[in-house]
Tab-separated table of C-alpha atoms in Angstrom:
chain	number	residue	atom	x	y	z
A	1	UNK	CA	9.907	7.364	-9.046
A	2	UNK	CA	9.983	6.977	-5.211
A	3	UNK	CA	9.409	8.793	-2.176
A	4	UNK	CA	12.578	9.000	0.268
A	5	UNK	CA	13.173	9.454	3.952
A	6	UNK	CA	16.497	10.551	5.263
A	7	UNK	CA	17.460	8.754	8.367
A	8	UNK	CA	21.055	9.678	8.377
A	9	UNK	CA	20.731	10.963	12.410
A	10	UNK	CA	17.727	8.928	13.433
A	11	UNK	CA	18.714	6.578	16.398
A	12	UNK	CA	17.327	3.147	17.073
A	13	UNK	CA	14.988	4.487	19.484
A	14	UNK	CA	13.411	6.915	16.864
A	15	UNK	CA	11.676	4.253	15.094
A	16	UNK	CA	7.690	3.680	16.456
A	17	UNK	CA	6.035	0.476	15.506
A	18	UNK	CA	2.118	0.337	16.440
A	19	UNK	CA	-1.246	-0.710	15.532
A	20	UNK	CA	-3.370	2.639	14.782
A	21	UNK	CA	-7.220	2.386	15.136
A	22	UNK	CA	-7.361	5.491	12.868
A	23	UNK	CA	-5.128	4.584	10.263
A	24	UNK	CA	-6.720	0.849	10.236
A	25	UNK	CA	-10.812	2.426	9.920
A	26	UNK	CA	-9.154	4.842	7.050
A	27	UNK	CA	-7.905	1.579	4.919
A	28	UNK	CA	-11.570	0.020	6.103
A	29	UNK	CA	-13.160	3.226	4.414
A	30	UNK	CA	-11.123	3.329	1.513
A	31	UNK	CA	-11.909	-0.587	1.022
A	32	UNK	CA	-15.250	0.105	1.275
A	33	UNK	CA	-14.954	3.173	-1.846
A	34	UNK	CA	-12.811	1.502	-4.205
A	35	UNK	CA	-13.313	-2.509	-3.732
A	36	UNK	CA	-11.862	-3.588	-6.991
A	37	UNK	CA	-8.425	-2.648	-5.244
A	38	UNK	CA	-8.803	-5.496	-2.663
A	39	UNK	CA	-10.526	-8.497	-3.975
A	40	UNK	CA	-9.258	-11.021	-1.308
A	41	UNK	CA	-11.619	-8.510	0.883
A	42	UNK	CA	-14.415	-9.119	-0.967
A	43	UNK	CA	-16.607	-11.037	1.808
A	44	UNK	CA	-15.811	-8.522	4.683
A	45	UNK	CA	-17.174	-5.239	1.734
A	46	UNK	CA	-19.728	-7.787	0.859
A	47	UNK	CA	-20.871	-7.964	4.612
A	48	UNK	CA	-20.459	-4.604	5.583
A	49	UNK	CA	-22.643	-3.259	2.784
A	50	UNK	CA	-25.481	-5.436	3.222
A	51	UNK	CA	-24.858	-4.723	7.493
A	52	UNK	CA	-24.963	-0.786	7.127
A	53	UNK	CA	-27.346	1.738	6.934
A	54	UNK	CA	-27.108	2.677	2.854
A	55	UNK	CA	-27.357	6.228	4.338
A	56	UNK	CA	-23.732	5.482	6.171
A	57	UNK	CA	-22.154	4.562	2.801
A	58	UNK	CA	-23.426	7.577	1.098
A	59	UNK	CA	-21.863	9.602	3.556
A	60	UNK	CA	-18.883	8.124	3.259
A	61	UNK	CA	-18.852	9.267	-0.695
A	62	UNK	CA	-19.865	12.524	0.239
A	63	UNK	CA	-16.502	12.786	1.863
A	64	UNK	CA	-14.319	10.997	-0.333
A	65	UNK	CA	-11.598	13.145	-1.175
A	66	UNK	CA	-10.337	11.852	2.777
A	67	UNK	CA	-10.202	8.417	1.785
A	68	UNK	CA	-11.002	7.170	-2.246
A	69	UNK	CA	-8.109	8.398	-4.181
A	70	UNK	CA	-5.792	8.808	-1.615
A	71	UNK	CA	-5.409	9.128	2.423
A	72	UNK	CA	-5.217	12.606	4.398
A	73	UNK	CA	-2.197	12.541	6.416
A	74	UNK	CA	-4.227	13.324	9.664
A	75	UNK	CA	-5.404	9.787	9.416
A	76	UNK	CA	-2.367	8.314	9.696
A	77	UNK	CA	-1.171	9.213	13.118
A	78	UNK	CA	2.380	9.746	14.195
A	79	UNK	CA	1.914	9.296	17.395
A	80	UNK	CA	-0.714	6.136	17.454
A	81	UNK	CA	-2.810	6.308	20.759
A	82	UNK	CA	-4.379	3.056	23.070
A	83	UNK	CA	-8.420	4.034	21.201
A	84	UNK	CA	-10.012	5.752	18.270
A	85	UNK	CA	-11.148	8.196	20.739
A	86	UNK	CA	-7.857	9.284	21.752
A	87	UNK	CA	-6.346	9.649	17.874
A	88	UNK	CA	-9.239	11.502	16.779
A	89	UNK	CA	-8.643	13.804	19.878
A	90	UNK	CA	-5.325	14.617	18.733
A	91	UNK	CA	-6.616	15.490	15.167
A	92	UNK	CA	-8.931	17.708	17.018
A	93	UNK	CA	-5.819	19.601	18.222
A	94	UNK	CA	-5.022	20.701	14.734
A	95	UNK	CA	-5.535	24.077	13.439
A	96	UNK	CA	-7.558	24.680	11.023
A	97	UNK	CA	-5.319	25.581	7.955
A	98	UNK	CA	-3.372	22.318	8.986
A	99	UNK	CA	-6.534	20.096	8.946
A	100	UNK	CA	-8.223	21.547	5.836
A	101	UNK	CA	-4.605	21.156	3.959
A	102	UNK	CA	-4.397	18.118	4.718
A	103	UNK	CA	-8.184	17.365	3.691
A	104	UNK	CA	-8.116	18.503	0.731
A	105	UNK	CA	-4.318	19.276	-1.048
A	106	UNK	CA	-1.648	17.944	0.717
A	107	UNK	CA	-2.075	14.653	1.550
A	108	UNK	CA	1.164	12.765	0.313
A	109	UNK	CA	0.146	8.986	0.890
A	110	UNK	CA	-1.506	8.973	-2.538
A	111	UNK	CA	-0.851	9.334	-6.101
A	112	UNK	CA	-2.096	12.993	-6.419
A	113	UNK	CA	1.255	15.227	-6.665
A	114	UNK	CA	2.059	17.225	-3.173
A	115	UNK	CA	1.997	21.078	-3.724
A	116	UNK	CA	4.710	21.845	-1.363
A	117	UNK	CA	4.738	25.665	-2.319
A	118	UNK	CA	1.154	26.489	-1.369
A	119	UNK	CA	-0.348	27.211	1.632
A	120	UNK	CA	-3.683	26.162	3.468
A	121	UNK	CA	-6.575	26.705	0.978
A	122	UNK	CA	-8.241	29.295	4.004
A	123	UNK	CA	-5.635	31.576	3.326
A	124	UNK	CA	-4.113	31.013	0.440
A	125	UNK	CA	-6.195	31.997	-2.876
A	126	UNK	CA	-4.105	29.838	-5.096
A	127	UNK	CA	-4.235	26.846	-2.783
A	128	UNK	CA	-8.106	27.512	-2.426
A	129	UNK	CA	-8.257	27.533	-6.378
A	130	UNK	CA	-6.519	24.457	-6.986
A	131	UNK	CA	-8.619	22.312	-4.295
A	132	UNK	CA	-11.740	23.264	-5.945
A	133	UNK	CA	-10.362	22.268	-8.960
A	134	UNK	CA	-9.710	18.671	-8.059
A	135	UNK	CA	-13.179	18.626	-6.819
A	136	UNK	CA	-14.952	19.563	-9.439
A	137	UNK	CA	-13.373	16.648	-11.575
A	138	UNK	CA	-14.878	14.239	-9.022
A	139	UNK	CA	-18.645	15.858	-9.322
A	140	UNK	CA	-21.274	18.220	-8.173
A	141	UNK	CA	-21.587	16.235	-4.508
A	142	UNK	CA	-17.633	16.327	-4.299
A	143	UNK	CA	-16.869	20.001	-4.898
A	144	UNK	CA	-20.277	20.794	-2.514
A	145	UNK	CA	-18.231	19.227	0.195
A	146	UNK	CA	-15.281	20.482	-0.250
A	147	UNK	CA	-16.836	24.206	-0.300
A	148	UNK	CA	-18.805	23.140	2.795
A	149	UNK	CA	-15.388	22.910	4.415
A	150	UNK	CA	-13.651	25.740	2.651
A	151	UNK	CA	-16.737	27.804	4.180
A	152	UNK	CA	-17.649	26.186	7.135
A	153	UNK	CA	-13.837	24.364	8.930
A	154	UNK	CA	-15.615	24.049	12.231
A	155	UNK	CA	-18.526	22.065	11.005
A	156	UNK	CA	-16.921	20.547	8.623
A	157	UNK	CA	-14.565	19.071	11.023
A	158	UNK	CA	-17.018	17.683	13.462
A	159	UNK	CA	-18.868	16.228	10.836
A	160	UNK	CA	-16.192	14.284	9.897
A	161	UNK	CA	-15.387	13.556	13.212
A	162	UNK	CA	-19.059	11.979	13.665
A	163	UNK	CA	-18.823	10.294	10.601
A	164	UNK	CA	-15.904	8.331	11.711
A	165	UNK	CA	-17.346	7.658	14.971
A	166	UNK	CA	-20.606	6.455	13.327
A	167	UNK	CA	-18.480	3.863	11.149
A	168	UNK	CA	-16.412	2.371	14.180
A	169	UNK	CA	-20.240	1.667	15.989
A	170	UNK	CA	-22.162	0.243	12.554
A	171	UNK	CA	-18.833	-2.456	11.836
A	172	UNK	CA	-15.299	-0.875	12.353
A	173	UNK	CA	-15.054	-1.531	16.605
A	174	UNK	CA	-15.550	-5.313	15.711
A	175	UNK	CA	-13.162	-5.385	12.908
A	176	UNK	CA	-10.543	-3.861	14.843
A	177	UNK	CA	-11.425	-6.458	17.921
A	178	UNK	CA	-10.987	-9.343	15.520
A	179	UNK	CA	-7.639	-7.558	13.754
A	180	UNK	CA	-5.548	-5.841	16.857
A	181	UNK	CA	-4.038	-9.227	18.182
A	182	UNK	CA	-2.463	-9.552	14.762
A	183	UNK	CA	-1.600	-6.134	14.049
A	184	UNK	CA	-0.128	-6.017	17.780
A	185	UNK	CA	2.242	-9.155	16.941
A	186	UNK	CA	3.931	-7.603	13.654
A	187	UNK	CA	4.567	-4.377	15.341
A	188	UNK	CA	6.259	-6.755	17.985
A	189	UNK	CA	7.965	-8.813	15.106
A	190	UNK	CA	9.488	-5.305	13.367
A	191	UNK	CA	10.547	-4.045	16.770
A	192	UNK	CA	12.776	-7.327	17.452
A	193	UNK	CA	13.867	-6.945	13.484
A	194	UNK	CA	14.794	-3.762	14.381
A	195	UNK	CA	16.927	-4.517	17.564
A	196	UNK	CA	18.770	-7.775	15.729
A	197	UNK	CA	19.403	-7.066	12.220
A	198	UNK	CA	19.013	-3.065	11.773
A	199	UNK	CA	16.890	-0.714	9.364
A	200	UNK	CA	18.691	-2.579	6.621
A	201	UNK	CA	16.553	-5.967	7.693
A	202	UNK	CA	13.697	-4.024	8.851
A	203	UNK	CA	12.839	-2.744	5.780
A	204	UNK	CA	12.873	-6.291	4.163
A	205	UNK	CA	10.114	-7.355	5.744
A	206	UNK	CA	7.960	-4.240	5.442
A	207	UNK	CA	7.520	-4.108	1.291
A	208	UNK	CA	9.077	-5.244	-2.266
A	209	UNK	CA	8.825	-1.917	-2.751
A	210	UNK	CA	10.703	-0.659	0.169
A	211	UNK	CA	14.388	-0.181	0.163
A	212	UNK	CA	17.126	1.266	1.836
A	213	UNK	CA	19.970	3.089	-0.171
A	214	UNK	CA	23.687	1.868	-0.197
A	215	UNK	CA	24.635	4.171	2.452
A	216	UNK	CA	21.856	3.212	4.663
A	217	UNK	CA	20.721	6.793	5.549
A	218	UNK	CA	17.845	6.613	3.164
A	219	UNK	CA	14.574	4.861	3.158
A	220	UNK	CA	13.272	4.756	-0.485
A	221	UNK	CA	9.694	3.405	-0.952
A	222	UNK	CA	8.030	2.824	-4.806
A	223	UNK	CA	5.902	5.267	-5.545
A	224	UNK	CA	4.242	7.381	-7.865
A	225	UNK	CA	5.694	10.649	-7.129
A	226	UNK	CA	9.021	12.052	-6.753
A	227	UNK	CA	9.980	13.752	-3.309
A	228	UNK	CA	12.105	13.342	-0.206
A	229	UNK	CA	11.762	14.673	3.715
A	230	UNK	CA	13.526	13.942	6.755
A	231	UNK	CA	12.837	11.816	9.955
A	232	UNK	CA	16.059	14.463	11.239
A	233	UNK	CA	14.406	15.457	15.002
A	234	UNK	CA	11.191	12.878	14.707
A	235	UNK	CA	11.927	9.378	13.380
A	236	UNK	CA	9.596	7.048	11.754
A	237	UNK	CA	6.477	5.710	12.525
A	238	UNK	CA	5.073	2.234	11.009
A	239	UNK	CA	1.483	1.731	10.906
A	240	UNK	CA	0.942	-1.957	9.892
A	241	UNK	CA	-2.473	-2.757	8.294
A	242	UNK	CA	-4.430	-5.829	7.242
A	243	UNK	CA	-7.588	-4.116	5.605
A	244	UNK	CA	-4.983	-1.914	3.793
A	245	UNK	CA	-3.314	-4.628	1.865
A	246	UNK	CA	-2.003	-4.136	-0.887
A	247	UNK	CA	-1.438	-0.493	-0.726
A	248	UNK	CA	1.969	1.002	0.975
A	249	UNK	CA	0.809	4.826	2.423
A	250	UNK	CA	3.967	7.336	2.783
A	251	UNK	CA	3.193	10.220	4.870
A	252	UNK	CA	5.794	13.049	3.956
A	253	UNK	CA	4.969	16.240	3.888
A	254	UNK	CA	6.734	19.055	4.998
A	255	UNK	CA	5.864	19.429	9.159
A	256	UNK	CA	4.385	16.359	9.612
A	257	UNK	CA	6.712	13.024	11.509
A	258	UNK	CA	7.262	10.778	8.185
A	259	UNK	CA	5.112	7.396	8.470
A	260	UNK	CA	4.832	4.378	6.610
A	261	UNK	CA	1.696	2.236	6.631
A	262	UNK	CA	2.765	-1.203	5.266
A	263	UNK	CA	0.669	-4.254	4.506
A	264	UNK	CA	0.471	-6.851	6.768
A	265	UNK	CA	-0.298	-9.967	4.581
A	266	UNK	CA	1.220	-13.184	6.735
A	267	UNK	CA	3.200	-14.080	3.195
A	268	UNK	CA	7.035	-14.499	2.525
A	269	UNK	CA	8.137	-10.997	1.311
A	270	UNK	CA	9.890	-11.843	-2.060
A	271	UNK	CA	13.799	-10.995	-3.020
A	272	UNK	CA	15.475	-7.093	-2.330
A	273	UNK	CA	13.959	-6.129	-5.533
A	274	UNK	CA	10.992	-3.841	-5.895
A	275	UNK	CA	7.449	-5.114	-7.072
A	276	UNK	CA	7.521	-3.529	-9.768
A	277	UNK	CA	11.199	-4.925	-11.101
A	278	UNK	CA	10.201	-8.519	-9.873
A	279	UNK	CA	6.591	-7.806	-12.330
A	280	UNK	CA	8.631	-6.927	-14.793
A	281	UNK	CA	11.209	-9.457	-14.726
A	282	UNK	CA	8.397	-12.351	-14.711
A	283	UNK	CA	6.855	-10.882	-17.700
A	284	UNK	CA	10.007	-10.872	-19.726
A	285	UNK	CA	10.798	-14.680	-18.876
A	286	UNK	CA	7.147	-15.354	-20.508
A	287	UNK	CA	7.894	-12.686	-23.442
A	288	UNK	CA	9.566	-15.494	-25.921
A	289	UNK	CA	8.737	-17.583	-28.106
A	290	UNK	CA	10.568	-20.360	-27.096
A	291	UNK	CA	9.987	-20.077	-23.652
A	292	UNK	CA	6.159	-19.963	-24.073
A	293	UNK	CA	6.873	-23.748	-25.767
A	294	UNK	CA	8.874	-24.396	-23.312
A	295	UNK	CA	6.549	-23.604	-20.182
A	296	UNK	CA	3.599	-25.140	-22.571
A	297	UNK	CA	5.385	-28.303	-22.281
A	298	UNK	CA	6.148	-28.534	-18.468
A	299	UNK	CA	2.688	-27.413	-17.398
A	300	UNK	CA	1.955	-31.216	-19.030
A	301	UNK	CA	4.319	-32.653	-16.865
A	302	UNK	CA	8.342	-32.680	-15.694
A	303	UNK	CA	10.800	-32.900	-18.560
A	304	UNK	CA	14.405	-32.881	-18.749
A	305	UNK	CA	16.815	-30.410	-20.538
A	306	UNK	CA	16.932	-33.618	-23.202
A	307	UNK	CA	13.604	-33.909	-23.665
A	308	UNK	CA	13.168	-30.498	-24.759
A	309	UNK	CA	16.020	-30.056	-26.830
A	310	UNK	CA	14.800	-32.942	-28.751
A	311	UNK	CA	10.749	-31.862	-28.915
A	312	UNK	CA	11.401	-28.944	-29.663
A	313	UNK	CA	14.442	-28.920	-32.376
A	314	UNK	CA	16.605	-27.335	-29.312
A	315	UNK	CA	20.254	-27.532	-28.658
A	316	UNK	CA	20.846	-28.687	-25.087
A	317	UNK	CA	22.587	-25.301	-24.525
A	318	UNK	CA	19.793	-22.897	-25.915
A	319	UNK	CA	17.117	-25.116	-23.592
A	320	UNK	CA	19.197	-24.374	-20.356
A	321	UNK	CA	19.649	-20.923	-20.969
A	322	UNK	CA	15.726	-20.235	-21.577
A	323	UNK	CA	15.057	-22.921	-18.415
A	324	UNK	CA	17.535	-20.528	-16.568
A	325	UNK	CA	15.288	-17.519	-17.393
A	326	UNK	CA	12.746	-19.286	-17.029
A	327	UNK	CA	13.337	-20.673	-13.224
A	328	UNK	CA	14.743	-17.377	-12.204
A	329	UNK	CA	11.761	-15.803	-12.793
A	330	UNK	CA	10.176	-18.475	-10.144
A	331	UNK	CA	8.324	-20.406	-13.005
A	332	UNK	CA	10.222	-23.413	-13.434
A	333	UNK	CA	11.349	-25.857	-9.945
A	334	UNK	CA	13.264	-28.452	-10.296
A	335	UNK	CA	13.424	-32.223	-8.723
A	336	UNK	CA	16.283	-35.017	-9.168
A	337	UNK	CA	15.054	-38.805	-10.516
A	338	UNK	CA	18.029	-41.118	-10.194
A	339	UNK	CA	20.918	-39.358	-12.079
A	340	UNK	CA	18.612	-36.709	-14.363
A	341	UNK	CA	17.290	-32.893	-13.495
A	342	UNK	CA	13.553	-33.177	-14.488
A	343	UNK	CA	11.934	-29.442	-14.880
A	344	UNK	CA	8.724	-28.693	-13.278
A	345	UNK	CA	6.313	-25.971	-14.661
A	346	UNK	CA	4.758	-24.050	-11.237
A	347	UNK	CA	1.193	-23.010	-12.337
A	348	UNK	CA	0.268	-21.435	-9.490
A	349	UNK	CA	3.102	-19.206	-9.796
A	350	UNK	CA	2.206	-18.507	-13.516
A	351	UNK	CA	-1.672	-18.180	-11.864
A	352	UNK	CA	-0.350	-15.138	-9.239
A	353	UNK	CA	1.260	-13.134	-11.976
A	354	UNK	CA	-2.101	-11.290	-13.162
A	355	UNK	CA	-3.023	-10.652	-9.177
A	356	UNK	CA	0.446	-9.949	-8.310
A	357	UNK	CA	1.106	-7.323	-10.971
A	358	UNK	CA	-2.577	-5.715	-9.844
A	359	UNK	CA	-0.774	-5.050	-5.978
A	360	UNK	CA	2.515	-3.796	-6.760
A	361	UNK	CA	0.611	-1.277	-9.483
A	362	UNK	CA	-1.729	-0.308	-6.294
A	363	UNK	CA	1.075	0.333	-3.899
């Protein structure tokens, strides 16, 4: 399943790259409602909670269908301004039908499907139906808000508005002090990708799990959903996020400039293939027998192909092949002594498969 983005008549200069205070508080919130998804972030939640009024927080749940499950496309901007103050203007600008449909149906950065056929739950009865629906499967406080805004747009709108003005002052304006000088230099970095190599090497360094097709006029991110739009008349936009991490957001629905909020994590991005096929791959070199005996082995020490063929009742031949599988998977190294290959078991690779699987499932 993937979302793509056809980019068959976009020109170089229709690709944005830009740190977004918005988008960058929306990953803070979301961190802050699902933790489990972002255990290398476990200080900053850990500090923020015990910082912040509890009152704050519980706010923040109130309102979760913005920000738990997945992101409303309003808080990913397009068109990322210089402060907070001036992207929340321009959400301000929308209508209401636009903001509430994006509130609480359409947003298409998650894994909830995108119901491309309705209109905004204020005038559409079916649309209306269906978002109090998905509330009530959250819980009494979650289907009381989304009423509130079903009933009340206006209000509902500056309340949110307040809310995520009240988060930048309690711990978001120094987070985004501390994280704009970084955020700032990959946009910088993408841009001179851009210019030298082309979408083709752009999109290496954004995700595994983003790709461009064979022709090079589509951008095809890993996802949980099946659907397409076009950049044809408004580009791209790429948000890059540290707080976000490991989660790749794909805004794409139908009116709205396509975006892509990527994870900034300062590691080599692995090969061309997605997360998910590189997961996959790394499970089936341990899913063997003889492999397992193999890699229990070399995690005591280096061997060589002769050594194992003779521990283990092994021709040469059948101990190459399974070291093959075994090294292309990124498990085994290998050194030279003198005139023998010794093979070298890498337990730290073997210790990032449980966390690595975690992220790509999360994107």
């Amino acid at each position: 399943m993937s979302v793509s983005i056809d980019i068959s008549r976009v020109p170089s200069s229709g690709y944005r790259f830009a740190p977004s205070p918005l988008a960058e508080l929306g990953s803070a919130v979301h961190l802050l409602m699902e933790p489990t998804h972002h255990p290398a972030q476990n200080g900053w939640v850990s500090s923020v909670t015990a910082a912040v009024e509890p009152h704050l927080l519980d706010r923040l749940i109130e309102a979760d269908f913005l920000w738990r499950t997945s992101r409303a496309d309003m808080l990913l901007p397009a068109e990322p301004g210089a402060t907070l103050t001036d992207e929340l203007d321009a959400v301000d600008a929308l209508s209401d039908e636009t903001w509430v449909s994006a509130a609480l149906l359409t947003s298409s950065c998650g894994t909830v499907p995108l119901f491309r056929n309705l209109g905004s739950p204020l005038v559409d009865p079916a649309a209306r139906e269906l978002a109090r629906e998905r509330a009530l499967a959250r819980g009494p406080r979650q289907i009381a808000f989304v009423d509130f805004v079903l009933t009340e747009p206006a209000r509902a709108r500056a309340l949110v508005r307040r809310l995520l003005e009240d988060c930048d002052a309690a711990f978001f304006a120094e987070a985004w002090r501390q994280l704009l000088p970084r955020l700032s230099a990959d946009s910088r970095f993408k841009r001179d990708v851009l210019a030298t190599t082309g979408v083709r090497g752009l999109v290496g360094t954004l995700s595994p799990a983003v790709a461009l097709d064979e022709a090079g006029t589509r951008i095809v991110v890993d996802k949980l959903q099946d659907n397409a739009t076009t950049a044809d008349g408004s580009g791209v936009t790429f948000l890059p996020s540290v707080l976000g991490h490991p989660h790749l957001l794909v805004v794409h629905a139908p009116g709205w400039r396509p975006v892509i909020q990527y994870p900034v994590t300062g590691e080599r991005m692995p090969p061309s293939s997605t997360a998910i096929e590189l997961i996959q791959e790394r499970l089936h070199a341990l899913d063997n027998p003889v492999r397992l005996r193999l890699a229990r082995s070399l995690i005591r020490g280096p061997h060589t192909t002769a050594d194992l063929a003779e521990s283990w009742g092994l021709s040469a031949p059948e101990v190459s092949r399974h070291l093959a599988i075994l090294r292309q998977a990124g498990f085994v190294t290998t050194s030279r002594r003198g005139r023998y290959v010794v093979y070298v078991f890498d337990a730290v690779a073997a210790a990032r498969l449980g966390r690595d699987m975690v992220e790509a499932l999360l994107r």
